[in-house]
CSV table of C-alpha atoms in Angstrom, one decimal:
chain,number,residue,atom,x,y,z
A,5,MET,CA,46.5,-74.7,114.0
A,6,LYS,CA,48.4,-71.7,115.4
A,7,TYR,CA,50.3,-69.3,113.1
A,8,PRO,CA,53.3,-67.4,114.6
A,9,THR,CA,52.5,-63.8,115.3
A,10,SER,CA,56.1,-62.4,115.8
A,11,PRO,CA,57.6,-60.7,112.7
A,12,VAL,CA,60.5,-62.3,111.0
A,13,PRO,CA,63.8,-60.9,112.1
A,14,SER,CA,65.5,-58.5,109.7
A,15,GLU,CA,68.6,-60.5,109.6
A,16,LYS,CA,66.7,-63.6,108.5
A,17,TRP,CA,64.6,-61.4,106.0
A,18,ASN,CA,67.8,-60.2,104.3
A,19,ASN,CA,68.8,-63.9,103.7
A,20,PHE,CA,65.6,-64.8,101.7
A,21,PRO,CA,66.4,-65.2,98.0
A,22,ARG,CA,64.8,-62.2,96.1
A,23,SER,CA,63.7,-64.5,93.3
A,24,SER,CA,61.4,-66.3,95.3
A,25,SER,CA,58.8,-63.6,95.3
A,26,PRO,CA,55.6,-64.6,93.1
A,27,LEU,CA,55.2,-60.9,92.3
A,28,PRO,CA,56.6,-59.5,89.0
A,29,ALA,CA,59.6,-57.2,89.1
A,30,PRO,CA,59.2,-53.6,88.7
A,31,ALA,CA,59.0,-52.1,85.2
A,32,ASN,CA,62.5,-50.7,85.4
A,33,PHE,CA,64.1,-53.6,87.2
A,34,GLN,CA,65.3,-55.6,84.0
A,35,SER,CA,66.0,-52.4,82.1
A,36,ASP,CA,68.6,-51.3,84.6
A,37,THR,CA,70.4,-54.5,84.2
A,38,GLN,CA,70.4,-54.3,80.3
A,39,SER,CA,73.6,-53.0,78.7
A,40,ALA,CA,73.7,-50.4,75.9
A,41,ALA,CA,74.5,-53.2,73.5
A,42,SER,CA,71.6,-55.4,74.4
A,43,LYS,CA,69.2,-52.3,74.3
A,44,ARG,CA,70.5,-51.5,70.9
A,45,TYR,CA,69.9,-55.3,69.8
A,46,LYS,CA,66.4,-55.3,70.9
A,47,TYR,CA,65.7,-52.0,69.0
A,48,LEU,CA,67.3,-53.1,65.8
A,49,ARG,CA,65.6,-56.6,66.1
A,50,ARG,CA,62.2,-54.8,66.0
A,51,ILE,CA,62.9,-52.6,63.0
A,52,PHE,CA,61.2,-55.1,60.5
A,53,LYS,CA,58.3,-56.1,62.8
A,54,PHE,CA,55.8,-53.6,61.8
A,55,SER,CA,53.1,-55.3,63.8
A,56,GLN,CA,54.9,-54.4,67.0
A,57,MET,CA,55.5,-50.6,66.0
A,58,ASP,CA,53.2,-47.8,67.3
A,59,PHE,CA,53.0,-45.7,64.2
A,60,GLU,CA,50.2,-43.6,65.4
A,61,TYR,CA,52.4,-42.3,68.2
A,62,GLY,CA,55.3,-41.8,65.7
A,63,LEU,CA,53.1,-39.5,63.7
A,64,TRP,CA,52.0,-37.7,66.8
A,65,GLN,CA,55.7,-36.9,67.7
A,66,MET,CA,56.3,-35.7,64.0
A,67,VAL,CA,53.4,-33.3,64.3
A,68,TYR,CA,54.2,-32.1,67.7
A,69,LEU,CA,58.0,-31.4,66.8
A,70,PHE,CA,56.6,-28.6,64.7
A,71,ILE,CA,54.0,-27.2,66.9
A,72,ALA,CA,54.9,-28.1,70.4
A,73,PRO,CA,58.2,-30.0,70.7
A,74,GLN,CA,58.3,-29.7,74.5
A,75,LYS,CA,55.5,-32.3,74.6
A,76,VAL,CA,57.5,-34.9,72.7
A,77,TYR,CA,60.4,-34.7,75.3
A,78,ARG,CA,57.8,-34.9,78.2
A,79,ASN,CA,57.0,-38.3,76.8
A,80,PHE,CA,60.7,-39.3,76.9
A,81,GLN,CA,60.6,-38.4,80.6
A,82,TYR,CA,57.6,-40.8,81.0
A,83,ARG,CA,59.7,-43.6,79.3
A,84,LYS,CA,62.5,-43.1,81.7
A,85,GLN,CA,60.1,-43.5,84.6
A,86,THR,CA,58.4,-46.6,83.2
A,87,LYS,CA,61.2,-48.4,81.2
A,88,SER,CA,64.3,-46.7,82.7
A,89,GLN,CA,65.7,-45.3,79.6
A,90,PHE,CA,65.4,-42.1,77.7
A,91,ALA,CA,66.1,-43.5,74.3
A,92,ARG,CA,63.3,-44.8,72.0
A,93,ASP,CA,62.7,-48.6,72.3
A,94,ASP,CA,60.1,-48.5,69.3
A,95,PRO,CA,61.6,-47.8,65.9
A,96,ALA,CA,58.4,-46.7,64.5
A,97,PHE,CA,59.7,-43.0,64.3
A,98,LEU,CA,62.9,-44.1,62.5
A,99,VAL,CA,60.8,-46.1,59.9
A,100,LEU,CA,58.5,-43.1,59.4
A,101,LEU,CA,61.4,-40.6,58.9
A,102,SER,CA,63.0,-43.0,56.4
A,103,ILE,CA,59.8,-43.2,54.5
A,104,TRP,CA,59.5,-39.4,54.5
A,105,LEU,CA,63.2,-39.1,53.4
A,106,CYS,CA,62.5,-41.1,50.4
A,107,VAL,CA,59.2,-39.3,49.5
A,108,SER,CA,60.8,-35.8,50.0
A,109,SER,CA,63.8,-36.9,47.9
A,110,LEU,CA,61.6,-38.0,45.2
A,111,GLY,CA,59.9,-34.6,45.2
A,112,PHE,CA,63.3,-32.9,45.3
A,113,ALA,CA,64.4,-35.0,42.2
A,114,PHE,CA,61.3,-34.1,40.3
A,115,ILE,CA,61.9,-30.4,40.8
A,116,LEU,CA,65.4,-30.7,39.8
A,117,ASP,CA,64.6,-32.9,36.9
A,118,LEU,CA,66.8,-35.9,37.9
A,119,LYS,CA,66.9,-39.0,35.9
A,120,PHE,CA,66.2,-42.3,37.8
A,121,PHE,CA,69.8,-43.3,38.3
A,122,GLN,CA,70.7,-39.6,39.5
A,123,PHE,CA,67.7,-39.8,41.9
A,124,ILE,CA,69.0,-43.2,43.4
A,125,VAL,CA,72.5,-41.4,43.8
A,126,PHE,CA,70.9,-38.3,45.3
A,127,LEU,CA,68.6,-40.7,47.7
A,128,LEU,CA,71.8,-42.5,48.9
A,129,TYR,CA,73.6,-39.3,49.6
A,130,VAL,CA,70.5,-37.9,51.7
A,131,ILE,CA,70.2,-41.1,53.7
A,132,PHE,CA,73.7,-42.2,54.3
A,133,VAL,CA,75.6,-38.9,54.3
A,134,ASP,CA,73.2,-36.1,55.2
A,135,PHE,CA,71.1,-38.2,57.7
A,136,ILE,CA,73.1,-41.1,59.1
A,137,GLY,CA,76.6,-40.0,58.6
A,138,ALA,CA,76.0,-36.5,60.0
A,139,GLY,CA,73.8,-37.9,62.6
A,140,LEU,CA,76.5,-40.3,63.7
A,141,LEU,CA,79.0,-37.5,64.0
A,142,VAL,CA,76.6,-34.8,65.7
A,143,ALA,CA,75.2,-37.4,68.1
A,144,THR,CA,78.7,-38.6,69.3
A,145,CYS,CA,79.9,-34.9,69.7
A,146,PHE,CA,76.9,-34.1,71.9
A,147,TRP,CA,77.1,-37.3,73.8
A,148,TYR,CA,80.7,-36.8,74.6
A,149,VAL,CA,80.3,-32.8,75.5
A,150,CYS,CA,77.2,-33.6,77.7
A,151,ASN,CA,79.0,-36.5,79.5
A,152,LYS,CA,82.3,-34.7,79.8
A,153,TYR,CA,81.1,-31.1,80.8
A,154,LEU,CA,77.4,-30.8,81.4
A,155,ARG,CA,76.8,-33.7,83.9
A,156,ARG,CA,75.8,-32.8,87.4
A,157,ASP,CA,77.6,-35.7,88.9
A,158,PRO,CA,80.5,-36.8,87.0
A,159,LEU,CA,80.3,-40.2,88.6
A,160,GLY,CA,76.6,-40.6,88.4
A,161,GLN,CA,74.3,-41.7,85.4
A,162,ASP,CA,75.5,-40.7,82.0
A,163,VAL,CA,73.6,-39.6,78.8
A,164,GLU,CA,72.8,-42.7,76.7
A,165,TRP,CA,74.4,-42.5,73.0
A,166,GLY,CA,70.9,-44.0,71.8
A,167,TYR,CA,69.1,-41.1,73.2
A,168,ALA,CA,71.7,-38.6,71.6
A,169,PHE,CA,70.9,-40.0,68.3
A,170,ASP,CA,67.1,-39.9,69.1
A,171,VAL,CA,67.6,-36.2,69.6
A,172,HIS,CA,69.2,-35.9,66.2
A,173,MET,CA,66.4,-37.5,64.6
A,174,ASN,CA,63.9,-35.3,66.3
A,175,ALA,CA,65.9,-32.2,65.3
A,176,PHE,CA,66.4,-33.3,61.7
A,177,PHE,CA,62.7,-33.9,60.9
A,178,PRO,CA,61.5,-30.2,60.8
A,179,PRO,CA,64.5,-28.9,58.7
A,180,LEU,CA,63.9,-31.8,56.2
A,181,THR,CA,60.4,-30.8,55.9
A,182,ILE,CA,61.3,-27.1,55.4
A,183,LEU,CA,63.9,-27.7,53.0
A,184,HIS,CA,62.7,-30.6,50.9
A,185,PHE,CA,59.0,-29.7,50.9
A,186,PHE,CA,58.1,-26.0,51.7
A,187,GLN,CA,61.2,-24.6,49.9
A,188,LEU,CA,60.7,-26.7,47.0
A,189,VAL,CA,57.2,-25.3,46.4
A,190,LEU,CA,58.6,-21.8,45.7
A,191,PHE,CA,62.0,-23.0,44.1
A,192,HIS,CA,61.4,-23.1,40.4
A,193,ASN,CA,59.0,-19.9,40.2
A,194,PHE,CA,60.7,-17.9,42.8
A,195,LEU,CA,63.8,-19.0,44.7
A,196,SER,CA,65.8,-19.8,41.5
A,197,SER,CA,65.1,-16.3,40.0
A,198,GLY,CA,68.3,-14.9,41.6
A,199,GLY,CA,66.7,-11.7,42.7
A,200,TYR,CA,67.4,-10.0,46.1
A,201,LEU,CA,63.8,-10.9,47.4
A,202,SER,CA,64.4,-14.7,46.5
A,203,CYS,CA,67.7,-14.4,48.4
A,204,ILE,CA,65.8,-13.0,51.5
A,205,VAL,CA,63.2,-15.9,51.5
A,206,GLY,CA,65.6,-18.7,50.5
A,207,ASN,CA,68.2,-17.9,53.3
A,208,PHE,CA,65.3,-17.4,55.9
A,209,PHE,CA,64.3,-21.1,54.9
A,210,TRP,CA,67.8,-22.1,55.9
A,211,LEU,CA,67.7,-19.8,59.0
A,212,MET,CA,64.5,-21.5,60.1
A,213,SER,CA,65.9,-25.0,59.5
A,214,PHE,CA,69.0,-24.5,61.6
A,215,ALA,CA,67.1,-22.6,64.4
A,216,TYR,CA,64.6,-25.5,64.6
A,217,TYR,CA,67.6,-28.0,64.7
A,218,ILE,CA,69.4,-26.0,67.5
A,219,TYR,CA,66.2,-25.5,69.6
A,220,ILE,CA,64.9,-29.0,69.5
A,221,THR,CA,68.4,-30.2,70.3
A,222,PHE,CA,68.6,-27.9,73.3
A,223,LEU,CA,65.0,-29.1,74.5
A,224,GLY,CA,66.2,-32.7,74.2
A,225,TYR,CA,69.3,-32.2,76.5
A,226,SER,CA,67.5,-29.6,78.9
A,227,CYS,CA,64.9,-32.2,80.0
A,228,LEU,CA,67.5,-34.6,81.4
A,229,PRO,CA,67.8,-34.1,85.1
A,230,ILE,CA,71.5,-35.3,85.1
A,231,LEU,CA,72.6,-32.3,83.0
A,232,GLN,CA,73.3,-28.6,84.0
A,233,ASN,CA,74.1,-25.5,82.0
A,234,THR,CA,72.2,-26.7,78.9
A,235,ARG,CA,71.5,-23.3,77.8
A,236,LEU,CA,74.9,-23.1,76.4
A,237,LEU,CA,73.6,-25.3,73.6
A,238,LEU,CA,71.7,-22.2,72.4
A,239,ILE,CA,74.9,-20.3,71.8
A,240,PRO,CA,74.9,-21.0,68.0
A,241,LEU,CA,71.6,-19.1,67.6
A,242,PRO,CA,72.8,-15.3,67.7
A,243,ILE,CA,75.7,-16.7,65.7
A,244,LEU,CA,73.1,-18.1,63.2
A,245,ILE,CA,71.1,-14.8,63.1
A,246,LEU,CA,74.3,-12.7,62.4
A,247,THR,CA,75.3,-15.1,59.7
A,248,TYR,CA,71.8,-14.6,57.9
A,249,PHE,CA,72.2,-10.9,57.9
A,250,VAL,CA,76.0,-11.2,56.6
A,251,THR,CA,74.6,-13.5,53.7
A,252,LEU,CA,71.9,-10.9,52.8
A,253,ALA,CA,74.6,-8.1,52.7
A,254,CYS,CA,76.8,-10.1,50.4
A,255,GLY,CA,73.7,-11.1,48.3
A,256,TRP,CA,74.6,-14.8,48.7
A,257,ASN,CA,71.6,-17.0,47.8
A,258,ILE,CA,72.1,-20.0,50.0
A,259,SER,CA,69.2,-22.1,48.5
A,260,LEU,CA,70.4,-21.5,45.0
A,261,SER,CA,74.2,-22.4,46.0
A,262,LEU,CA,73.3,-25.5,48.0
A,263,THR,CA,70.8,-26.9,45.3
A,264,ASN,CA,73.7,-26.4,42.7
A,265,PHE,CA,75.8,-28.2,45.1
A,266,TYR,CA,73.2,-31.0,45.2
A,267,LEU,CA,73.2,-31.2,41.5
A,268,TYR,CA,77.1,-31.3,41.3
A,269,ARG,CA,77.3,-34.0,43.9
A,270,VAL,CA,74.8,-36.1,41.9
A,271,ILE,CA,75.8,-35.5,38.4
A,272,SER,CA,79.5,-35.4,38.7
């Protein structure tokens, strides 16, 4: 039996159906064809399937957001290469962050001596206003600004809104831990005393929190090759430092003021 030795002409090869290949499609083939809505649906559908979540990796991300946030975003780049999207496809980090929100809010309620119903109201405020509400607003603003003004190619690939919200979640975790955990350790015995030293330390907690949020947000967008001039996102840092010294000059204890605001929001 003789086999043909001449190659198949290119025009005939182009007419072959692509689906006839027995080999699997590349890893990013199906992801490229998915809409943002379908990706969001897949993400939300997995939120109650705990057996499919990688909680060990989520905990690793939380630790490294404190000590080396660059490594977290390096893994976001790996996801882009393998799954053709920067945004998370595993809701484990969101679940862990929600649990930490509840635990830290419980500690906050204990320090402030809130009753059960007041704790529930406080928790609802923290989740739906401070985290989700502010997150939707901030993520949408960054998503719009980056796509409108920072893209290298205005007609090329754009920043995913889901990725913008992921950046917010990453940047939200360190301030949450600083303000709802480390600050509370010193609140009753030191920060609530009203002295000038407590003003310095209490305001420094807020300075660190906002600085962490700005820096991690900057890292999130600077790692995207489709964006340029992302250093502009660091502009609030010197303004933040200046504001810190202004509050010290005025003797304004931000920790004490915002704690009183939390209490007013819950009790009133």
